Amino acid sequence: MDKVLVTGGLGFIGSHTVDLLIKRGHEVTVLDNLEWQVHHGKVPEHANPEATYIRGDVRYAKHWIKALKGTDSIIHLAGAVGVGQSFWQARKYMDINAGGTATLFEILTKESALRKKIERIVVASSKSCYGEGAYRCEEHGVFYPEQRPLSQLKKKEWEMKCPQCGNDAKPTGIREDKPMQNLSPYSLSKYSTERLSLDFAYSLGIHTVALRYFNVYGPRQSLSNPYTGVMAIFLSRLKSGNRPFLFEDGRQLRDYIYVGDVARINADALKKGNGVYNVGTGKPSSLVEVVGYLNRSLGTDTEPVISNDFRPGDNRHDYADNTLLRKSFGNMEFRDMKSGIEELVKWSSKADVHDMFEKEEKERKRYLSI
């Protein structure tokens, strides 16, 4: 039985990954610091009793060394998550995400006894590294634009325009070779995680996979943490009797992937793939559509607030081209959004719900107003 270390294994994606690994017969050790913003310092009820747990912080070498003993493979999911918050906590995000990963590879470089046992490393990256999405102009083909200028946004012209002809362009799937923009400290910290892992792995001769997650949703997603994802934010608003708040016209497209599918890809990456992969369904949905699915699953009919306002730095559309993932991991089916949201809503009936959107907005406006 091989031994897998999962960092952040008590978290949303991590706990589902741990469950699947144990089901597949792996021995699992979890390194997790029980981050207050996520867990309030408490071990969650969903912690799998068959795993071994070490409370520790990926920034500290002694915690890594303790967790790495006897480890054959690593799934490194621990990290600070939150695009907006990363602007006013930039050092924290870089310390945890980039610094924690650098600490791991510094140890593996120095400690040959630990390094020689490691067969594979899987690290969590993020689609946020791409920045703005990919677009196609009917006349000029695919292009990768910079952020929309403030002058355009102030005129409430939301759609991306072709830089050559000025016509509205249609979004298309993002491939792994799209140039990185890294428009936030969070995205830069995740890209640093990715590059550190791949560069060190090449030097150390360890097969490594970096997975660029798109918008992950599902059971165990915190409904009290306003930085955990738009699906959870909308659900916490609805369950608290508040209207979901949509920026721009609410028709922004995103790629939502069910957490069980992500856990499966994490586990499969212990045997398949090498390099960088998009982890998304390739099927985009608008924010308005997401609110509709949530309303139907909840049995509510709460209209969202369409603000016709914008947040500087938001991209218009993004969704995955997952051709490379399917080629390396095999053709796969993804859970449809209707049933995935039904599972999320069913789980939420017993979850702690605190609508923190307005608090987060107050913070954002305090630090990032223009």
GROMACS .gro file of N, CA and C in nm, residues 129-267:
model
  417
  129CYS      N    1  -0.451   3.230  -1.299
  129CYS     CA    2  -0.321   3.265  -1.359
  129CYS      C    3  -0.338   3.322  -1.500
  130TYR      N    4  -0.442   3.278  -1.570
  130TYR     CA    5  -0.461   3.323  -1.707
  130TYR      C    6  -0.501   3.470  -1.714
  131GLY      N    7  -0.571   3.520  -1.611
  131GLY     CA    8  -0.627   3.654  -1.620
  131GLY      C    9  -0.749   3.653  -1.709
  132GLU      N   10  -0.754   3.745  -1.804
  132GLU     CA   11  -0.867   3.751  -1.896
  132GLU      C   12  -0.871   3.624  -1.981
  133GLY      N   13  -0.990   3.592  -2.033
  133GLY     CA   14  -1.009   3.469  -2.108
  133GLY      C   15  -0.955   3.474  -2.250
  134ALA      N   16  -0.995   3.375  -2.329
  134ALA     CA   17  -0.958   3.368  -2.471
  134ALA      C   18  -1.081   3.403  -2.554
  135TYR      N   19  -1.059   3.469  -2.667
  135TYR     CA   20  -1.170   3.518  -2.748
  135TYR      C   21  -1.144   3.493  -2.896
  136ARG      N   22  -1.253   3.492  -2.971
  136ARG     CA   23  -1.242   3.471  -3.116
  136ARG      C   24  -1.320   3.581  -3.189
  137CYS      N   25  -1.251   3.645  -3.280
  137CYS     CA   26  -1.315   3.740  -3.370
  137CYS      C   27  -1.345   3.667  -3.501
  138GLU      N   28  -1.464   3.687  -3.555
  138GLU     CA   29  -1.501   3.617  -3.678
  138GLU      C   30  -1.405   3.647  -3.792
  139GLU      N   31  -1.351   3.767  -3.792
  139GLU     CA   32  -1.261   3.807  -3.901
  139GLU      C   33  -1.115   3.779  -3.871
  140HIS      N   34  -1.073   3.797  -3.744
  140HIS     CA   35  -0.930   3.794  -3.713
  140HIS      C   36  -0.887   3.675  -3.627
  141GLY      N   37  -0.978   3.587  -3.593
  141GLY     CA   38  -0.942   3.465  -3.522
  141GLY      C   39  -0.925   3.483  -3.372
  142VAL      N   40  -0.854   3.387  -3.310
  142VAL     CA   41  -0.838   3.383  -3.164
  142VAL      C   42  -0.737   3.488  -3.119
  143PHE      N   43  -0.769   3.553  -3.007
  143PHE     CA   44  -0.674   3.648  -2.948
  143PHE      C   45  -0.687   3.644  -2.796
  144TYR      N   46  -0.582   3.692  -2.731
  144TYR     CA   47  -0.574   3.693  -2.585
  144TYR      C   48  -0.559   3.837  -2.538
  145PRO      N   49  -0.668   3.901  -2.503
  145PRO     CA   50  -0.663   4.045  -2.475
  145PRO      C   51  -0.609   4.079  -2.337
  146GLU      N   52  -0.571   4.202  -2.323
  146GLU     CA   53  -0.543   4.258  -2.192
  146GLU      C   54  -0.676   4.288  -2.123
  147GLN      N   55  -0.670   4.339  -2.001
  147GLN     CA   56  -0.792   4.377  -1.931
  147GLN      C   57  -0.868   4.484  -2.009
  148ARG      N   58  -1.000   4.483  -1.993
  148ARG     CA   59  -1.080   4.588  -2.055
  148ARG      C   60  -1.044   4.724  -1.993
  149PRO      N   61  -1.028   4.825  -2.074
  149PRO     CA   62  -0.992   4.957  -2.019
  149PRO      C   63  -1.105   5.014  -1.934
  150LEU      N   64  -1.068   5.092  -1.833
  150LEU     CA   65  -1.169   5.153  -1.746
  150LEU      C   66  -1.264   5.241  -1.824
  151SER      N   67  -1.214   5.305  -1.928
  151SER     CA   68  -1.300   5.392  -2.009
  151SER      C   69  -1.415   5.312  -2.072
  152GLN      N   70  -1.387   5.189  -2.112
  152GLN     CA   71  -1.492   5.103  -2.168
  152GLN      C   72  -1.590   5.060  -2.059
  153LEU      N   73  -1.537   5.019  -1.943
  153LEU     CA   74  -1.623   4.971  -1.836
  153LEU      C   75  -1.713   5.082  -1.783
  154LYS      N   76  -1.661   5.203  -1.776
  154LYS     CA   77  -1.742   5.315  -1.727
  154LYS      C   78  -1.858   5.346  -1.821
  155LYS      N   79  -1.846   5.306  -1.946
  155LYS     CA   80  -1.956   5.323  -2.042
  155LYS      C   81  -2.050   5.202  -2.040
  156LYS      N   82  -2.022   5.108  -1.949
  156LYS     CA   83  -2.102   4.986  -1.933
  156LYS      C   84  -2.105   4.903  -2.062
  157GLU      N   85  -1.992   4.904  -2.130
  157GLU     CA   86  -1.973   4.818  -2.247
  157GLU      C   87  -1.894   4.697  -2.200
  158TRP      N   88  -1.965   4.590  -2.172
  158TRP     CA   89  -1.904   4.479  -2.098
  158TRP      C   90  -1.827   4.382  -2.187
  159GLU      N   91  -1.872   4.362  -2.310
  159GLU     CA   92  -1.812   4.256  -2.392
  159GLU      C   93  -1.673   4.294  -2.442
  160MET      N   94  -1.592   4.190  -2.459
  160MET     CA   95  -1.456   4.209  -2.509
  160MET      C   96  -1.461   4.242  -2.658
  161LYS      N   97  -1.375   4.332  -2.701
  161LYS     CA   98  -1.373   4.374  -2.840
  161LYS      C   99  -1.242   4.333  -2.907
  162CYS      N  100  -1.251   4.299  -3.032
  162CYS     CA  101  -1.132   4.264  -3.110
  162CYS      C  102  -1.040   4.386  -3.118
  163PRO      N  103  -0.912   4.371  -3.085
  163PRO     CA  104  -0.820   4.486  -3.089
  163PRO      C  105  -0.791   4.535  -3.230
  164GLN      N  106  -0.823   4.453  -3.331
  164GLN     CA  107  -0.793   4.493  -3.469
  164GLN      C  108  -0.910   4.566  -3.536
  165CYS      N  109  -1.033   4.514  -3.514
  165CYS     CA  110  -1.147   4.574  -3.584
  165CYS      C  111  -1.246   4.642  -3.490
  166GLY      N  112  -1.233   4.617  -3.359
  166GLY     CA  113  -1.321   4.682  -3.263
  166GLY      C  114  -1.457   4.618  -3.247
  167ASN      N  115  -1.483   4.508  -3.317
  167ASN     CA  116  -1.612   4.440  -3.304
  167ASN      C  117  -1.615   4.352  -3.180
  168ASP      N  118  -1.736   4.326  -3.129
  168ASP     CA  119  -1.750   4.234  -3.016
  168ASP      C  120  -1.696   4.097  -3.055
  169ALA      N  121  -1.623   4.035  -2.962
  169ALA     CA  122  -1.566   3.902  -2.985
  169ALA      C  123  -1.637   3.800  -2.897
  170LYS      N  124  -1.636   3.675  -2.939
  170LYS     CA  125  -1.699   3.568  -2.863
  170LYS      C  126  -1.595   3.491  -2.784
  171PRO      N  127  -1.629   3.450  -2.661
  171PRO     CA  128  -1.532   3.373  -2.582
  171PRO      C  129  -1.510   3.234  -2.640
  172THR      N  130  -1.393   3.181  -2.617
  172THR     CA  131  -1.360   3.045  -2.657
  172THR      C  132  -1.281   2.980  -2.544
  173GLY      N  133  -1.265   2.849  -2.549
  173GLY     CA  134  -1.197   2.778  -2.442
  173GLY      C  135  -1.050   2.818  -2.430
  174ILE      N  136  -1.004   2.828  -2.304
  174ILE     CA  137  -0.865   2.864  -2.277
  174ILE      C  138  -0.778   2.739  -2.282
  175ARG      N  139  -0.672   2.742  -2.362
  175ARG     CA  140  -0.575   2.633  -2.366
  175ARG      C  141  -0.461   2.662  -2.270
  176GLU      N  142  -0.389   2.556  -2.235
  176GLU     CA  143  -0.279   2.568  -2.139
  176GLU      C  144  -0.167   2.658  -2.188
  177ASP      N  145  -0.156   2.679  -2.318
  177ASP     CA  146  -0.047   2.762  -2.369
  177ASP      C  147  -0.084   2.910  -2.379
  178LYS      N  148  -0.200   2.948  -2.328
  178LYS     CA  149  -0.236   3.090  -2.326
  178LYS      C  150  -0.135   3.166  -2.240
  179PRO      N  151  -0.092   3.285  -2.284
  179PRO     CA  152   0.000   3.364  -2.201
  179PRO      C  153  -0.062   3.396  -2.064
  180MET      N  154   0.022   3.391  -1.962
  180MET     CA  155  -0.024   3.421  -1.826
  180MET      C  156  -0.032   3.572  -1.806
  181GLN      N  157  -0.134   3.617  -1.732
  181GLN     CA  158  -0.144   3.759  -1.699
  181GLN      C  159  -0.129   3.784  -1.549
  182ASN      N  160  -0.176   3.689  -1.465
  182ASN     CA  161  -0.158   3.701  -1.319
  182ASN      C  162  -0.198   3.839  -1.269
  183LEU      N  163  -0.327   3.863  -1.264
  183LEU     CA  164  -0.380   3.996  -1.235
  183LEU      C  165  -0.403   4.023  -1.086
  184SER      N  166  -0.364   3.932  -1.000
  184SER     CA  167  -0.379   3.952  -0.855
  184SER      C  168  -0.264   3.885  -0.783
  185PRO      N  169  -0.236   3.926  -0.659
  185PRO     CA  170  -0.136   3.854  -0.580
  185PRO      C  171  -0.170   3.706  -0.565
  186TYR      N  172  -0.299   3.675  -0.554
  186TYR     CA  173  -0.339   3.534  -0.543
  186TYR      C  174  -0.295   3.456  -0.667
  187SER      N  175  -0.329   3.507  -0.784
  187SER     CA  176  -0.294   3.434  -0.906
  187SER      C  177  -0.143   3.423  -0.922
  188LEU      N  178  -0.071   3.528  -0.888
  188LEU     CA  179   0.075   3.523  -0.896
  188LEU      C  180   0.132   3.420  -0.799
  189SER      N  181   0.071   3.410  -0.680
  189SER     CA  182   0.118   3.312  -0.582
  189SER      C  183   0.092   3.170  -0.630
  190LYS      N  184  -0.020   3.148  -0.698
  190LYS     CA  185  -0.050   3.013  -0.750
  190LYS      C  186   0.039   2.980  -0.870
  191TYR      N  187   0.067   3.078  -0.952
  191TYR     CA  188   0.158   3.053  -1.064
  191TYR      C  189   0.298   3.025  -1.012
  192SER      N  190   0.337   3.093  -0.904
  192SER     CA  191   0.466   3.064  -0.842
  192SER      C  192   0.469   2.922  -0.788
  193THR      N  193   0.360   2.879  -0.727
  193THR     CA  194   0.348   2.741  -0.679
  193THR      C  195   0.371   2.643  -0.793
  194GLU      N  196   0.305   2.671  -0.903
  194GLU     CA  197   0.313   2.585  -1.021
  194GLU      C  198   0.455   2.580  -1.078
  195ARG      N  199   0.515   2.697  -1.097
  195ARG     CA  200   0.648   2.702  -1.159
  195ARG      C  201   0.755   2.645  -1.068
  196LEU      N  202   0.748   2.675  -0.939
  196LEU     CA  203   0.843   2.616  -0.845
  196LEU      C  204   0.837   2.465  -0.852
  197SER      N  205   0.716   2.412  -0.854
  197SER     CA  206   0.698   2.266  -0.855
  197SER      C  207   0.754   2.203  -0.981
  198LEU      N  208   0.722   2.260  -1.095
  198LEU     CA  209   0.766   2.201  -1.221
  198LEU      C  210   0.917   2.217  -1.242
  199ASP      N  211   0.971   2.331  -1.203
  199ASP     CA  212   1.114   2.354  -1.221
  199ASP      C  213   1.198   2.267  -1.128
  200PHE      N  214   1.158   2.261  -1.000
  200PHE     CA  215   1.229   2.175  -0.906
  200PHE      C  216   1.214   2.028  -0.945
  201ALA      N  217   1.093   1.990  -0.984
  201ALA     CA  218   1.069   1.850  -1.019
  201ALA      C  219   1.158   1.805  -1.134
  202TYR      N  220   1.176   1.894  -1.231
  202TYR     CA  221   1.265   1.862  -1.342
  202TYR      C  222   1.407   1.839  -1.293
  203SER      N  223   1.452   1.927  -1.205
  203SER     CA  224   1.588   1.916  -1.153
  203SER      C  225   1.606   1.793  -1.066
  204LEU      N  226   1.500   1.756  -0.993
  204LEU     CA  227   1.509   1.644  -0.899
  204LEU      C  228   1.465   1.511  -0.961
  205GLY      N  229   1.410   1.516  -1.081
  205GLY     CA  230   1.368   1.394  -1.148
  205GLY      C  231   1.241   1.333  -1.090
  206ILE      N  232   1.147   1.417  -1.046
  206ILE     CA  233   1.021   1.369  -0.990
  206ILE      C  234   0.907   1.406  -1.084
  207HIS      N  235   0.827   1.307  -1.124
  207HIS     CA  236   0.710   1.335  -1.207
  207HIS      C  237   0.616   1.428  -1.132
  208THR      N  238   0.578   1.539  -1.194
  208THR     CA  239   0.495   1.638  -1.127
  208THR      C  240   0.385   1.687  -1.221
  209VAL      N  241   0.266   1.702  -1.164
  209VAL     CA  242   0.149   1.749  -1.237
  209VAL      C  243   0.096   1.873  -1.167
  210ALA      N  244   0.073   1.980  -1.243
  210ALA     CA  245   0.011   2.102  -1.191
  210ALA      C  246  -0.128   2.114  -1.252
  211LEU      N  247  -0.229   2.125  -1.167
  211LEU     CA  248  -0.368   2.126  -1.211
  211LEU      C  249  -0.427   2.265  -1.193
  212ARG      N  250  -0.464   2.326  -1.303
  212ARG     CA  251  -0.524   2.460  -1.298
  212ARG      C  252  -0.675   2.446  -1.284
  213TYR      N  253  -0.721   2.453  -1.160
  213TYR     CA  254  -0.863   2.438  -1.132
  213TYR      C  255  -0.941   2.559  -1.184
  214PHE      N  256  -1.057   2.530  -1.243
  214PHE     CA  257  -1.151   2.637  -1.275
  214PHE      C  258  -1.245   2.652  -1.155
  215ASN      N  259  -1.369   2.686  -1.170
  215ASN     CA  260  -1.456   2.718  -1.055
  215ASN      C  261  -1.512   2.590  -0.994
  216VAL      N  262  -1.453   2.548  -0.884
  216VAL     CA  263  -1.492   2.423  -0.818
  216VAL      C  264  -1.607   2.452  -0.721
  217TYR      N  265  -1.707   2.362  -0.719
  217TYR     CA  266  -1.820   2.379  -0.628
  217TYR      C  267  -1.865   2.242  -0.578
  218GLY      N  268  -1.944   2.242  -0.471
  218GLY     CA  269  -1.999   2.117  -0.421
  218GLY      C  270  -2.006   2.113  -0.269
  219PRO      N  271  -2.048   2.001  -0.213
  219PRO     CA  272  -2.057   1.985  -0.068
  219PRO      C  273  -1.923   2.011   0.001
  220ARG      N  274  -1.932   2.065   0.123
  220ARG     CA  275  -1.818   2.101   0.209
  220ARG      C  276  -1.755   2.234   0.172
  221GLN      N  277  -1.808   2.301   0.072
  221GLN     CA  278  -1.760   2.435   0.039
  221GLN      C  279  -1.811   2.531   0.146
  222SER      N  280  -1.722   2.609   0.202
  222SER     CA  281  -1.761   2.697   0.313
  222SER      C  282  -1.867   2.797   0.270
  223LEU      N  283  -1.975   2.804   0.347
  223LEU     CA  284  -2.082   2.901   0.323
  223LEU      C  285  -2.070   3.020   0.418
  224SER      N  286  -1.953   3.032   0.479
  224SER     CA  287  -1.927   3.145   0.569
  224SER      C  288  -1.800   3.220   0.531
  225ASN      N  289  -1.733   3.173   0.428
  225ASN     CA  290  -1.608   3.234   0.382
  225ASN      C  291  -1.634   3.302   0.247
  226PRO      N  292  -1.634   3.434   0.241
  226PRO     CA  293  -1.669   3.504   0.117
  226PRO      C  294  -1.566   3.493   0.007
  227TYR      N  295  -1.457   3.421   0.032
  227TYR     CA  296  -1.351   3.406  -0.069
  227TYR      C  297  -1.346   3.266  -0.128
  228THR      N  298  -1.446   3.184  -0.096
  228THR     CA  299  -1.439   3.043  -0.136
  228THR      C  300  -1.495   3.016  -0.275
  229GLY      N  301  -1.566   3.112  -0.335
  229GLY     CA  302  -1.618   3.091  -0.469
  229GLY      C  303  -1.758   3.146  -0.485
  230VAL      N  304  -1.790   3.185  -0.608
  230VAL     CA  305  -1.916   3.255  -0.634
  230VAL      C  306  -2.037   3.167  -0.607
  231MET      N  307  -2.027   3.038  -0.633
  231MET     CA  308  -2.140   2.948  -0.608
  231MET      C  309  -2.179   2.951  -0.460
  232ALA      N  310  -2.081   2.940  -0.373
  232ALA     CA  311  -2.108   2.940  -0.229
  232ALA      C  312  -2.158   3.077  -0.183
  233ILE      N  313  -2.106   3.183  -0.241
  233ILE     CA  314  -2.152   3.318  -0.206
  233ILE      C  315  -2.300   3.334  -0.240
  234PHE      N  316  -2.337   3.293  -0.361
  234PHE     CA  317  -2.478   3.303  -0.402
  234PHE      C  318  -2.568   3.219  -0.312
  235LEU      N  319  -2.523   3.097  -0.280
  235LEU     CA  320  -2.604   3.008  -0.198
  235LEU      C  321  -2.623   3.065  -0.058
  236SER      N  322  -2.517   3.117   0.000
  236SER     CA  323  -2.529   3.175   0.134
  236SER      C  324  -2.621   3.296   0.133
  237ARG      N  325  -2.619   3.375   0.027
  237ARG     CA  326  -2.711   3.488   0.014
  237ARG      C  327  -2.856   3.439   0.010
  238LEU      N  328  -2.883   3.343  -0.074
  238LEU     CA  329  -3.020   3.293  -0.090
  238LEU      C  330  -3.072   3.230   0.039
  239LYS      N  331  -2.987   3.151   0.105
  239LYS     CA  332  -3.031   3.084   0.227
  239LYS      C  333  -3.048   3.183   0.343
  240SER      N  334  -2.988   3.299   0.331
  240SER     CA  335  -3.002   3.403   0.434
  240SER      C  336  -3.113   3.501   0.401
  241GLY      N  337  -3.185   3.475   0.292
  241GLY     CA  338  -3.295   3.562   0.253
  241GLY      C  339  -3.252   3.688   0.180
  242ASN      N  340  -3.131   3.686   0.126
  242ASN     CA  341  -3.078   3.802   0.055
  242ASN      C  342  -3.065   3.774  -0.094
  243ARG      N  343  -3.070   3.877  -0.173
  243ARG     CA  344  -3.060   3.862  -0.318
  243ARG      C  345  -2.913   3.853  -0.360
  244PRO      N  346  -2.877   3.756  -0.443
  244PRO     CA  347  -2.740   3.751  -0.495
  244PRO      C  348  -2.709   3.878  -0.573
  245PHE      N  349  -2.587   3.926  -0.556
  245PHE     CA  350  -2.543   4.050  -0.618
  245PHE      C  351  -2.453   4.015  -0.736
  246LEU      N  352  -2.492   4.057  -0.855
  246LEU     CA  353  -2.417   4.027  -0.977
  246LEU      C  354  -2.357   4.155  -1.034
  247PHE      N  355  -2.228   4.153  -1.057
  247PHE     CA  356  -2.163   4.267  -1.120
  247PHE      C  357  -2.190   4.265  -1.271
  248GLU      N  358  -2.169   4.380  -1.332
  248GLU     CA  359  -2.193   4.400  -1.476
  248GLU      C  360  -2.337   4.360  -1.509
  249ASP      N  361  -2.358   4.279  -1.612
  249ASP     CA  362  -2.494   4.240  -1.649
  249ASP      C  363  -2.528   4.097  -1.607
  250GLY      N  364  -2.437   4.033  -1.532
  250GLY     CA  365  -2.462   3.897  -1.484
  250GLY      C  366  -2.446   3.789  -1.589
  251ARG      N  367  -2.402   3.826  -1.707
  251ARG     CA  368  -2.389   3.727  -1.815
  251ARG      C  369  -2.245   3.680  -1.835
  252GLN      N  370  -2.159   3.713  -1.739
  252GLN     CA  371  -2.022   3.664  -1.745
  252GLN      C  372  -2.023   3.511  -1.743
  253LEU      N  373  -1.940   3.451  -1.824
  253LEU     CA  374  -1.932   3.305  -1.833
  253LEU      C  375  -1.817   3.252  -1.749
  254ARG      N  376  -1.845   3.144  -1.677
  254ARG     CA  377  -1.743   3.074  -1.599
  254ARG      C  378  -1.762   2.924  -1.619
  255ASP      N  379  -1.660   2.849  -1.584
  255ASP     CA  380  -1.659   2.703  -1.598
  255ASP      C  381  -1.667   2.642  -1.459
  256TYR      N  382  -1.782   2.582  -1.426
  256TYR     CA  383  -1.806   2.526  -1.292
  256TYR      C  384  -1.788   2.375  -1.296
  257ILE      N  385  -1.700   2.324  -1.210
  257ILE     CA  386  -1.671   2.181  -1.207
  257ILE      C  387  -1.697   2.127  -1.068
  258TYR      N  388  -1.766   2.013  -1.062
  258TYR     CA  389  -1.807   1.953  -0.935
  258TYR      C  390  -1.686   1.898  -0.861
  259VAL      N  391  -1.687   1.915  -0.729
  259VAL     CA  392  -1.570   1.879  -0.648
  259VAL      C  393  -1.536   1.730  -0.659
  260GLY      N  394  -1.635   1.645  -0.676
  260GLY     CA  395  -1.607   1.502  -0.692
  260GLY      C  396  -1.526   1.473  -0.816
  261ASP      N  397  -1.552   1.548  -0.923
  261ASP     CA  398  -1.473   1.532  -1.045
  261ASP      C  399  -1.330   1.579  -1.025
  262VAL      N  400  -1.313   1.686  -0.949
  262VAL     CA  401  -1.178   1.736  -0.921
  262VAL      C  402  -1.101   1.636  -0.836
  263ALA      N  403  -1.167   1.579  -0.735
  263ALA     CA  404  -1.102   1.478  -0.651
  263ALA      C  405  -1.056   1.359  -0.735
  264ARG      N  406  -1.139   1.317  -0.829
  264ARG     CA  407  -1.102   1.205  -0.916
  264ARG      C  408  -0.979   1.238  -0.999
  265ILE      N  409  -0.973   1.358  -1.053
  265ILE     CA  410  -0.857   1.398  -1.133
  265ILE      C  411  -0.733   1.408  -1.046
  266ASN      N  412  -0.747   1.461  -0.924
  266ASN     CA  413  -0.634   1.465  -0.831
  266ASN      C  414  -0.577   1.326  -0.808
  267ALA      N  415  -0.666   1.232  -0.780
  267ALA     CA  416  -0.623   1.095  -0.752
  267ALA      C  417  -0.564   1.028  -0.876
   0.00000   0.00000   0.00000
